[in-house]
Amino acid sequence: MEQNRYLPKNKKYRRMLESGAPPSGSLYRDAWQALKKDRAAMIGLVVIVALAALSILLPMILGLDPEAIESRRVVDGKNLFPPFAPDLANIMGTDQLGRDIFTRVLYGIRVSLLVGVVARGLTMIVGIVLGVAAAYFGGWVDMVIMRLTDIFLAFPVMLLAMVITLVMGPSLFTVCLALVVVGWPDVTRLLRGQALALKEKEYVKASRALGASHFWIITRQLLPGCLSLIIVSFSMGIPGAIMYESGLSFFGFGIRPPTPSLGNMIADARGYMTICPWYILYPGLMLIIIVVAFNILGDGLNDALDPYARKRK
């Protein structure tokens, strides 16, 4: 009877175990304070939020259509045909069909952010589930998951993604699916290593000895201990997903035209680099800004969530 008082069904014991399992709430408060002091990381965060807001709100407010075509212009009695150079009507110029590049870049930013967040989020879910399961249960579960991980890691990432989109057909859904398939092995290995270390902690062993369920230990003790690593891995993986999407679209295996994507816009602009350099300049520049902003923010989160890094500073 004395031991039954300390089973996980007891709320007092639950609170005691949860208070002993990392991370504490103060860790994330301290991390946020450290992140706010990192100017580069905050600039990256502001840039990402601003681009996301502009790409969503401006087309809605101004009624911009990325597929609107301007086939010709009459200037001083002369007929001019696209592409048109940047002016007040088209601040980034137009493409070879007379479509406004500024509008298409906004929609391309929206697609890139959507693919980056959704694909990386789904990748993290799959990787977390498999990595924590492999570490916690061990045995044949660990062997099967890790051998499957090794098999997927043996394939070239871009080639495997191309094969998936080729078989299923290029679309936003298949691009996200392909990025999940090629991305989960790295996350699985990363989370498995962290979960193996947490599995040997005293409070985890005590919970198992006192009869806590597998689900309770995993969700209340292992996952909270991995949360910092999950946040950093998610933020650092978004620019990689965006680059893979752009690469797939560049080679014709990604977002299908006429839906604008930064990758397929750059691909379309290859043949017009000498006559209208603005066509490839703005999509390429925007892709660089997005990737650099996410990388800077990810580095800042890594430093902020690493207490040893904060002590060194």
C-alpha positions as YAML, in Angstrom:
chain: A
units: angstrom
residues:
- id: 1
  name: MET
  ca: [0.00, 0.00, 0.00]
- id: 2
  name: GLU
  ca: [2.87, 2.33, 0.77]
- id: 3
  name: GLN
  ca: [4.26, 1.95, -2.75]
- id: 4
  name: ASN
  ca: [0.88, 2.50, -4.36]
- id: 5
  name: ARG
  ca: [0.85, 6.04, -3.03]
- id: 6
  name: TYR
  ca: [3.67, 6.88, -5.46]
- id: 7
  name: LEU
  ca: [2.26, 5.43, -8.64]
- id: 8
  name: PRO
  ca: [1.86, 7.96, -11.49]
- id: 9
  name: LYS
  ca: [-1.89, 8.08, -10.87]
- id: 10
  name: ASN
  ca: [-1.08, 10.12, -7.79]
- id: 11
  name: LYS
  ca: [-1.18, 13.81, -8.73]
- id: 12
  name: LYS
  ca: [1.41, 14.78, -6.14]
- id: 13
  name: TYR
  ca: [3.90, 12.25, -7.51]
- id: 14
  name: ARG
  ca: [3.16, 13.36, -11.05]
- id: 15
  name: ARG
  ca: [4.02, 16.93, -10.14]
- id: 16
  name: MET
  ca: [7.18, 15.76, -8.40]
- id: 17
  name: LEU
  ca: [8.30, 13.77, -11.43]
- id: 18
  name: GLU
  ca: [7.45, 16.57, -13.83]
- id: 19
  name: SER
  ca: [9.38, 19.07, -11.75]
- id: 20
  name: GLY
  ca: [12.42, 16.79, -11.94]
- id: 21
  name: ALA
  ca: [12.29, 16.29, -15.69]
- id: 22
  name: PRO
  ca: [14.00, 18.85, -17.88]
- id: 23
  name: PRO
  ca: [13.46, 21.33, -19.25]
- id: 24
  name: SER
  ca: [12.03, 23.75, -16.74]
- id: 25
  name: GLY
  ca: [9.91, 26.71, -17.70]
- id: 26
  name: SER
  ca: [12.71, 29.04, -16.63]
- id: 27
  name: LEU
  ca: [14.96, 27.56, -19.33]
- id: 28
  name: TYR
  ca: [12.72, 28.86, -22.08]
- id: 29
  name: ARG
  ca: [12.22, 32.20, -20.38]
- id: 30
  name: ASP
  ca: [16.00, 32.54, -20.16]
- id: 31
  name: ALA
  ca: [16.32, 31.38, -23.76]
- id: 32
  name: TRP
  ca: [13.87, 34.04, -24.94]
- id: 33
  name: GLN
  ca: [15.77, 36.71, -23.03]
- id: 34
  name: ALA
  ca: [19.03, 35.52, -24.59]
- id: 35
  name: LEU
  ca: [17.45, 35.45, -28.04]
- id: 36
  name: LYS
  ca: [16.22, 39.02, -27.67]
- id: 37
  name: LYS
  ca: [19.79, 40.12, -26.99]
- id: 38
  name: ASP
  ca: [21.00, 38.46, -30.20]
- id: 39
  name: ARG
  ca: [20.54, 41.22, -32.78]
- id: 40
  name: ALA
  ca: [21.25, 39.03, -35.78]
- id: 41
  name: ALA
  ca: [18.69, 36.43, -34.70]
- id: 42
  name: MET
  ca: [16.05, 39.09, -34.04]
- id: 43
  name: ILE
  ca: [16.71, 40.65, -37.45]
- id: 44
  name: GLY
  ca: [16.23, 37.22, -39.01]
- id: 45
  name: LEU
  ca: [12.97, 36.76, -37.11]
- id: 46
  name: VAL
  ca: [11.70, 40.21, -38.16]
- id: 47
  name: VAL
  ca: [12.60, 39.53, -41.81]
- id: 48
  name: ILE
  ca: [10.76, 36.19, -41.78]
- id: 49
  name: VAL
  ca: [7.65, 37.63, -40.13]
- id: 50
  name: ALA
  ca: [7.67, 40.65, -42.47]
- id: 51
  name: LEU
  ca: [8.00, 38.52, -45.60]
- id: 52
  name: ALA
  ca: [5.25, 36.17, -44.43]
- id: 53
  name: ALA
  ca: [2.93, 39.09, -43.67]
- id: 54
  name: LEU
  ca: [3.63, 40.84, -46.98]
- id: 55
  name: SER
  ca: [3.19, 37.67, -49.05]
- id: 56
  name: ILE
  ca: [-0.18, 36.97, -47.43]
- id: 57
  name: LEU
  ca: [-1.67, 40.44, -46.95]
- id: 58
  name: LEU
  ca: [-0.51, 42.41, -50.00]
- id: 59
  name: PRO
  ca: [-2.12, 40.13, -52.65]
- id: 60
  name: MET
  ca: [-5.35, 40.15, -50.62]
- id: 61
  name: ILE
  ca: [-5.42, 43.92, -50.09]
- id: 62
  name: LEU
  ca: [-4.32, 44.94, -53.59]
- id: 63
  name: GLY
  ca: [-6.04, 42.10, -55.43]
- id: 64
  name: LEU
  ca: [-2.84, 41.02, -57.18]
- id: 65
  name: ASP
  ca: [-3.10, 38.24, -59.75]
- id: 66
  name: PRO
  ca: [0.13, 36.32, -60.43]
- id: 67
  name: GLU
  ca: [-1.22, 35.00, -63.74]
- id: 68
  name: ALA
  ca: [-2.41, 38.32, -65.21]
- id: 69
  name: ILE
  ca: [-0.79, 38.84, -68.63]
- id: 70
  name: GLU
  ca: [0.10, 42.13, -70.31]
- id: 71
  name: SER
  ca: [0.72, 41.17, -73.92]
- id: 72
  name: ARG
  ca: [1.82, 44.57, -75.19]
- id: 73
  name: ARG
  ca: [2.20, 48.28, -74.42]
- id: 74
  name: VAL
  ca: [1.84, 51.30, -76.65]
- id: 75
  name: VAL
  ca: [4.52, 53.94, -75.93]
- id: 76
  name: ASP
  ca: [4.84, 57.00, -78.20]
- id: 77
  name: GLY
  ca: [2.81, 55.22, -80.85]
- id: 78
  name: LYS
  ca: [5.06, 52.16, -80.79]
- id: 79
  name: ASN
  ca: [4.05, 48.67, -79.75]
- id: 80
  name: LEU
  ca: [6.31, 47.20, -77.07]
- id: 81
  name: PHE
  ca: [6.22, 43.53, -76.11]
- id: 82
  name: PRO
  ca: [7.28, 41.81, -72.89]
- id: 83
  name: PRO
  ca: [9.43, 41.43, -70.93]
- id: 84
  name: PHE
  ca: [9.05, 44.99, -69.65]
- id: 85
  name: ALA
  ca: [11.71, 46.71, -67.54]
- id: 86
  name: PRO
  ca: [10.94, 47.81, -63.96]
- id: 87
  name: ASP
  ca: [8.85, 50.99, -63.75]
- id: 88
  name: LEU
  ca: [6.16, 52.49, -61.54]
- id: 89
  name: ALA
  ca: [3.56, 50.04, -62.82]
- id: 90
  name: ASN
  ca: [5.79, 47.00, -62.35]
- id: 91
  name: ILE
  ca: [8.45, 47.76, -59.76]
- id: 92
  name: MET
  ca: [10.31, 44.50, -60.48]
- id: 93
  name: GLY
  ca: [9.49, 44.39, -64.17]
- id: 94
  name: THR
  ca: [7.64, 41.59, -65.95]
- id: 95
  name: ASP
  ca: [8.51, 38.18, -67.33]
- id: 96
  name: GLN
  ca: [8.40, 37.04, -70.96]
- id: 97
  name: LEU
  ca: [4.59, 36.77, -70.82]
- id: 98
  name: GLY
  ca: [4.06, 40.18, -69.28]
- id: 99
  name: ARG
  ca: [3.28, 38.84, -65.79]
- id: 100
  name: ASP
  ca: [4.26, 41.10, -62.90]
- id: 101
  name: ILE
  ca: [7.38, 39.71, -61.23]
- id: 102
  name: PHE
  ca: [6.67, 41.48, -57.92]
- id: 103
  name: THR
  ca: [3.32, 39.72, -57.61]
- id: 104
  name: ARG
  ca: [4.80, 36.38, -58.57]
- id: 105
  name: VAL
  ca: [7.64, 36.80, -56.10]
- id: 106
  name: LEU
  ca: [5.10, 37.42, -53.31]
- id: 107
  name: TYR
  ca: [3.28, 34.23, -54.21]
- id: 108
  name: GLY
  ca: [6.61, 32.43, -54.52]
- id: 109
  name: ILE
  ca: [7.54, 33.52, -50.98]
- id: 110
  name: ARG
  ca: [4.20, 32.19, -49.76]
- id: 111
  name: VAL
  ca: [4.82, 28.83, -51.43]
- id: 112
  name: SER
  ca: [8.38, 28.59, -50.10]
- id: 113
  name: LEU
  ca: [7.36, 29.38, -46.52]
- id: 114
  name: LEU
  ca: [4.42, 26.98, -46.72]
- id: 115
  name: VAL
  ca: [6.56, 24.14, -48.04]
- id: 116
  name: GLY
  ca: [9.34, 24.87, -45.56]
- id: 117
  name: VAL
  ca: [7.11, 24.95, -42.47]
- id: 118
  name: VAL
  ca: [4.69, 22.16, -43.44]
- id: 119
  name: ALA
  ca: [7.27, 19.76, -44.88]
- id: 120
  name: ARG
  ca: [9.70, 20.30, -42.02]
- id: 121
  name: GLY
  ca: [6.91, 20.03, -39.46]
- id: 122
  name: LEU
  ca: [5.75, 16.69, -40.84]
- id: 123
  name: THR
  ca: [9.36, 15.54, -41.06]
- id: 124
  name: MET
  ca: [9.86, 16.38, -37.40]
- id: 125
  name: ILE
  ca: [6.73, 14.46, -36.37]
- id: 126
  name: VAL
  ca: [7.83, 11.31, -38.21]
- id: 127
  name: GLY
  ca: [11.42, 11.60, -36.99]
- id: 128
  name: ILE
  ca: [10.42, 12.27, -33.37]
- id: 129
  name: VAL
  ca: [8.03, 9.31, -33.21]
- id: 130
  name: LEU
  ca: [10.52, 6.86, -34.75]
- id: 131
  name: GLY
  ca: [13.60, 8.21, -32.94]
- id: 132
  name: VAL
  ca: [12.05, 8.21, -29.47]
- id: 133
  name: ALA
  ca: [10.43, 4.80, -30.04]
- id: 134
  name: ALA
  ca: [13.76, 3.31, -31.13]
- id: 135
  name: ALA
  ca: [15.57, 4.69, -28.09]
- id: 136
  name: TYR
  ca: [12.92, 3.86, -25.51]
- id: 137
  name: PHE
  ca: [11.90, 0.35, -26.55]
- id: 138
  name: GLY
  ca: [15.29, -0.77, -27.90]
- id: 139
  name: GLY
  ca: [15.71, -4.36, -29.02]
- id: 140
  name: TRP
  ca: [14.18, -5.37, -32.33]
- id: 141
  name: VAL
  ca: [12.25, -2.07, -32.54]
- id: 142
  name: ASP
  ca: [15.49, -0.11, -32.46]
- id: 143
  name: MET
  ca: [17.15, -2.49, -34.93]
- id: 144
  name: VAL
  ca: [14.32, -2.30, -37.50]
- id: 145
  name: ILE
  ca: [14.00, 1.50, -37.30]
- id: 146
  name: MET
  ca: [17.74, 2.15, -37.52]
- id: 147
  name: ARG
  ca: [18.30, -0.28, -40.38]
- id: 148
  name: LEU
  ca: [15.44, 1.36, -42.27]
- id: 149
  name: THR
  ca: [17.04, 4.72, -41.52]
- id: 150
  name: ASP
  ca: [20.38, 3.51, -42.91]
- id: 151
  name: ILE
  ca: [18.67, 2.33, -46.11]
- id: 152
  name: PHE
  ca: [17.07, 5.73, -46.73]
- id: 153
  name: LEU
  ca: [20.32, 7.55, -45.92]
- id: 154
  name: ALA
  ca: [22.09, 5.51, -48.59]
- id: 155
  name: PHE
  ca: [20.06, 7.18, -51.37]
- id: 156
  name: PRO
  ca: [21.04, 10.62, -52.72]
- id: 157
  name: VAL
  ca: [18.50, 13.05, -51.27]
- id: 158
  name: MET
  ca: [17.70, 15.05, -54.39]
- id: 159
  name: LEU
  ca: [17.58, 11.97, -56.62]
- id: 160
  name: LEU
  ca: [15.14, 10.20, -54.28]
- id: 161
  name: ALA
  ca: [12.94, 13.31, -54.10]
- id: 162
  name: MET
  ca: [12.93, 13.57, -57.89]
- id: 163
  name: VAL
  ca: [11.89, 9.93, -58.26]
- id: 164
  name: ILE
  ca: [9.00, 10.39, -55.82]
- id: 165
  name: THR
  ca: [7.68, 13.51, -57.56]
- id: 166
  name: LEU
  ca: [8.17, 11.88, -60.97]
- id: 167
  name: VAL
  ca: [6.13, 8.83, -59.97]
- id: 168
  name: MET
  ca: [3.35, 10.76, -58.21]
- id: 169
  name: GLY
  ca: [3.37, 13.84, -60.44]
- id: 170
  name: PRO
  ca: [4.69, 17.33, -59.62]
- id: 171
  name: SER
  ca: [2.47, 19.21, -57.15]
- id: 172
  name: LEU
  ca: [2.63, 20.95, -53.79]
- id: 173
  name: PHE
  ca: [1.50, 17.78, -52.02]
- id: 174
  name: THR
  ca: [4.06, 15.51, -53.65]
- id: 175
  name: VAL
  ca: [6.86, 17.99, -52.98]
- id: 176
  name: CYS
  ca: [5.99, 18.03, -49.26]
- id: 177
  name: LEU
  ca: [5.72, 14.23, -49.25]
- id: 178
  name: ALA
  ca: [9.08, 13.87, -50.98]
- id: 179
  name: LEU
  ca: [10.75, 16.22, -48.49]
- id: 180
  name: VAL
  ca: [9.31, 14.22, -45.58]
- id: 181
  name: VAL
  ca: [10.55, 10.92, -47.06]
- id: 182
  name: VAL
  ca: [14.10, 12.21, -47.56]
- id: 183
  name: GLY
  ca: [14.23, 14.21, -44.32]
- id: 184
  name: TRP
  ca: [13.01, 11.91, -41.55]
- id: 185
  name: PRO
  ca: [16.14, 9.69, -41.25]
- id: 186
  name: ASP
  ca: [18.36, 12.56, -40.02]
- id: 187
  name: VAL
  ca: [15.76, 13.64, -37.47]
- id: 188
  name: THR
  ca: [15.28, 10.05, -36.30]
- id: 189
  name: ARG
  ca: [18.99, 9.57, -35.64]
- id: 190
  name: LEU
  ca: [19.22, 12.93, -33.88]
- id: 191
  name: LEU
  ca: [16.25, 12.31, -31.58]
- id: 192
  name: ARG
  ca: [17.28, 8.74, -30.87]
- id: 193
  name: GLY
  ca: [20.63, 9.89, -29.52]
- id: 194
  name: GLN
  ca: [19.03, 12.47, -27.24]
- id: 195
  name: ALA
  ca: [16.34, 10.06, -26.04]
- id: 196
  name: LEU
  ca: [18.95, 7.38, -25.25]
- id: 197
  name: ALA
  ca: [20.73, 9.80, -22.94]
- id: 198
  name: LEU
  ca: [17.49, 10.81, -21.20]
- id: 199
  name: LYS
  ca: [16.41, 7.19, -20.86]
- id: 200
  name: GLU
  ca: [19.26, 6.58, -18.40]
- id: 201
  name: LYS
  ca: [18.29, 9.46, -16.10]
- id: 202
  name: GLU
  ca: [17.33, 8.56, -12.56]
- id: 203
  name: TYR
  ca: [13.85, 10.06, -12.71]
- id: 204
  name: VAL
  ca: [13.04, 7.99, -15.81]
- id: 205
  name: LYS
  ca: [14.27, 4.80, -14.16]
- id: 206
  name: ALA
  ca: [12.27, 5.63, -11.03]
- id: 207
  name: SER
  ca: [9.10, 6.14, -13.08]
- id: 208
  name: ARG
  ca: [9.52, 2.78, -14.81]
- id: 209
  name: ALA
  ca: [10.21, 1.03, -11.49]
- id: 210
  name: LEU
  ca: [7.08, 2.53, -9.94]
- id: 211
  name: GLY
  ca: [4.83, 1.38, -12.78]
- id: 212
  name: ALA
  ca: [4.47, 4.43, -15.00]
- id: 213
  name: SER
  ca: [3.11, 3.63, -18.47]
- id: 214
  name: HIS
  ca: [5.29, 3.85, -21.57]
- id: 215
  name: PHE
  ca: [3.12, 6.63, -22.99]
- id: 216
  name: TRP
  ca: [3.37, 8.68, -19.77]
- id: 217
  name: ILE
  ca: [7.16, 8.39, -19.60]
- id: 218
  name: ILE
  ca: [7.62, 9.27, -23.27]
- id: 219
  name: THR
  ca: [5.24, 12.26, -23.30]
- id: 220
  name: ARG
  ca: [6.02, 13.64, -19.83]
- id: 221
  name: GLN
  ca: [9.74, 12.97, -19.46]
- id: 222
  name: LEU
  ca: [11.51, 12.08, -22.70]
- id: 223
  name: LEU
  ca: [9.82, 14.53, -25.08]
- id: 224
  name: PRO
  ca: [10.14, 17.56, -22.73]
- id: 225
  name: GLY
  ca: [13.83, 16.76, -22.43]
- id: 226
  name: CYS
  ca: [14.16, 16.75, -26.23]
- id: 227
  name: LEU
  ca: [12.15, 19.93, -26.76]
- id: 228
  name: SER
  ca: [15.13, 22.26, -27.11]
- id: 229
  name: LEU
  ca: [16.69, 19.97, -29.72]
- id: 230
  name: ILE
  ca: [13.36, 19.70, -31.54]
- id: 231
  name: ILE
  ca: [12.97, 23.49, -31.73]
- id: 232
  name: VAL
  ca: [16.49, 23.99, -33.07]
- id: 233
  name: SER
  ca: [16.21, 21.12, -35.55]
- id: 234
  name: PHE
  ca: [12.89, 22.44, -36.83]
- id: 235
  name: SER
  ca: [14.16, 25.98, -37.36]
- id: 236
  name: MET
  ca: [17.43, 24.85, -38.94]
- id: 237
  name: GLY
  ca: [15.66, 22.41, -41.25]
- id: 238
  name: ILE
  ca: [13.25, 24.92, -42.79]
- id: 239
  name: PRO
  ca: [15.84, 26.61, -45.08]
- id: 240
  name: GLY
  ca: [16.96, 23.18, -46.27]
- id: 241
  name: ALA
  ca: [13.38, 22.25, -47.16]
- id: 242
  name: ILE
  ca: [12.98, 25.56, -49.01]
- id: 243
  name: MET
  ca: [16.16, 24.96, -50.98]
- id: 244
  name: TYR
  ca: [15.12, 21.42, -51.90]
- id: 245
  name: GLU
  ca: [11.71, 22.68, -53.06]
- id: 246
  name: SER
  ca: [13.39, 25.37, -55.15]
- id: 247
  name: GLY
  ca: [15.78, 22.81, -56.59]
- id: 248
  name: LEU
  ca: [12.97, 20.43, -57.50]
- id: 249
  name: SER
  ca: [10.98, 23.26, -59.09]
- id: 250
  name: PHE
  ca: [14.10, 24.45, -60.94]
- id: 251
  name: PHE
  ca: [14.53, 21.02, -62.56]
- id: 252
  name: GLY
  ca: [10.81, 20.68, -63.31]
- id: 253
  name: PHE
  ca: [9.98, 18.17, -60.55]
- id: 254
  name: GLY
  ca: [8.42, 20.60, -58.09]
- id: 255
  name: ILE
  ca: [5.60, 23.13, -58.18]
- id: 256
  name: ARG
  ca: [3.97, 22.98, -61.59]
- id: 257
  name: PRO
  ca: [3.56, 26.25, -63.59]
- id: 258
  name: PRO
  ca: [1.72, 28.54, -63.83]
- id: 259
  name: THR
  ca: [1.71, 28.42, -60.00]
- id: 260
  name: PRO
  ca: [4.61, 30.72, -59.08]
- id: 261
  name: SER
  ca: [7.52, 29.32, -57.12]
- id: 262
  name: LEU
  ca: [10.90, 30.94, -56.61]
- id: 263
  name: GLY
  ca: [12.50, 27.82, -58.08]
- id: 264
  name: ASN
  ca: [10.46, 27.65, -61.28]
- id: 265
  name: MET
  ca: [10.74, 31.44, -61.72]
- id: 266
  name: ILE
  ca: [14.54, 31.13, -61.65]
- id: 267
  name: ALA
  ca: [14.34, 28.23, -64.09]
- id: 268
  name: ASP
  ca: [12.15, 30.24, -66.50]
- id: 269
  name: ALA
  ca: [14.53, 33.20, -66.29]
- id: 270
  name: ARG
  ca: [17.61, 31.27, -67.43]
- id: 271
  name: GLY
  ca: [17.03, 32.04, -71.09]
- id: 272
  name: TYR
  ca: [16.43, 35.75, -70.46]
- id: 273
  name: MET
  ca: [19.43, 36.64, -68.28]
- id: 274
  name: THR
  ca: [21.08, 38.81, -70.93]
- id: 275
  name: ILE
  ca: [18.00, 40.74, -72.10]
- id: 276
  name: CYS
  ca: [16.17, 41.16, -68.77]
- id: 277
  name: PRO
  ca: [18.47, 40.48, -65.78]
- id: 278
  name: TRP
  ca: [15.79, 41.64, -63.35]
- id: 279
  name: TYR
  ca: [13.80, 38.50, -64.15]
- id: 280
  name: ILE
  ca: [16.27, 36.21, -62.38]
- id: 281
  name: LEU
  ca: [17.62, 38.81, -59.94]
- id: 282
  name: TYR
  ca: [14.57, 39.31, -57.71]
- id: 283
  name: PRO
  ca: [13.49, 35.66, -57.24]
- id: 284
  name: GLY
  ca: [17.09, 34.64, -56.60]
- id: 285
  name: LEU
  ca: [17.68, 37.50, -54.18]
- id: 286
  name: MET
  ca: [14.47, 36.71, -52.29]
- id: 287
  name: LEU
  ca: [15.43, 33.04, -52.01]
- id: 288
  name: ILE
  ca: [18.80, 34.03, -50.56]
- id: 289
  name: ILE
  ca: [17.18, 36.40, -48.04]
- id: 290
  name: ILE
  ca: [14.72, 33.75, -46.82]
- id: 291
  name: VAL
  ca: [17.36, 31.04, -46.41]
- id: 292
  name: VAL
  ca: [19.86, 33.34, -44.70]
- id: 293
  name: ALA
  ca: [17.18, 34.71, -42.34]
- id: 294
  name: PHE
  ca: [16.16, 31.21, -41.24]
- id: 295
  name: ASN
  ca: [19.78, 30.13, -40.81]
- id: 296
  name: ILE
  ca: [20.58, 33.16, -38.67]
- id: 297
  name: LEU
  ca: [17.45, 32.60, -36.57]
- id: 298
  name: GLY
  ca: [18.32, 28.91, -36.18]
- id: 299
  name: ASP
  ca: [21.84, 29.76, -35.01]
- id: 300
  name: GLY
  ca: [20.38, 32.21, -32.52]
- id: 301
  name: LEU
  ca: [17.94, 29.62, -31.19]
- id: 302
  name: ASN
  ca: [20.74, 27.08, -30.89]
- id: 303
  name: ASP
  ca: [22.81, 29.49, -28.79]
- id: 304
  name: ALA
  ca: [19.83, 30.64, -26.72]
- id: 305
  name: LEU
  ca: [18.72, 27.10, -25.87]
- id: 306
  name: ASP
  ca: [22.25, 25.95, -25.05]
- id: 307
  name: PRO
  ca: [23.02, 26.96, -21.44]
- id: 308
  name: TYR
  ca: [26.73, 26.24, -21.92]
- id: 309
  name: ALA
  ca: [26.86, 28.62, -24.88]
- id: 310
  name: ARG
  ca: [25.21, 31.34, -22.78]
- id: 311
  name: LYS
  ca: [27.78, 30.80, -20.02]
- id: 312
  name: ARG
  ca: [30.67, 31.08, -22.50]
- id: 313
  name: LYS
  ca: [29.25, 34.41, -23.69]
...
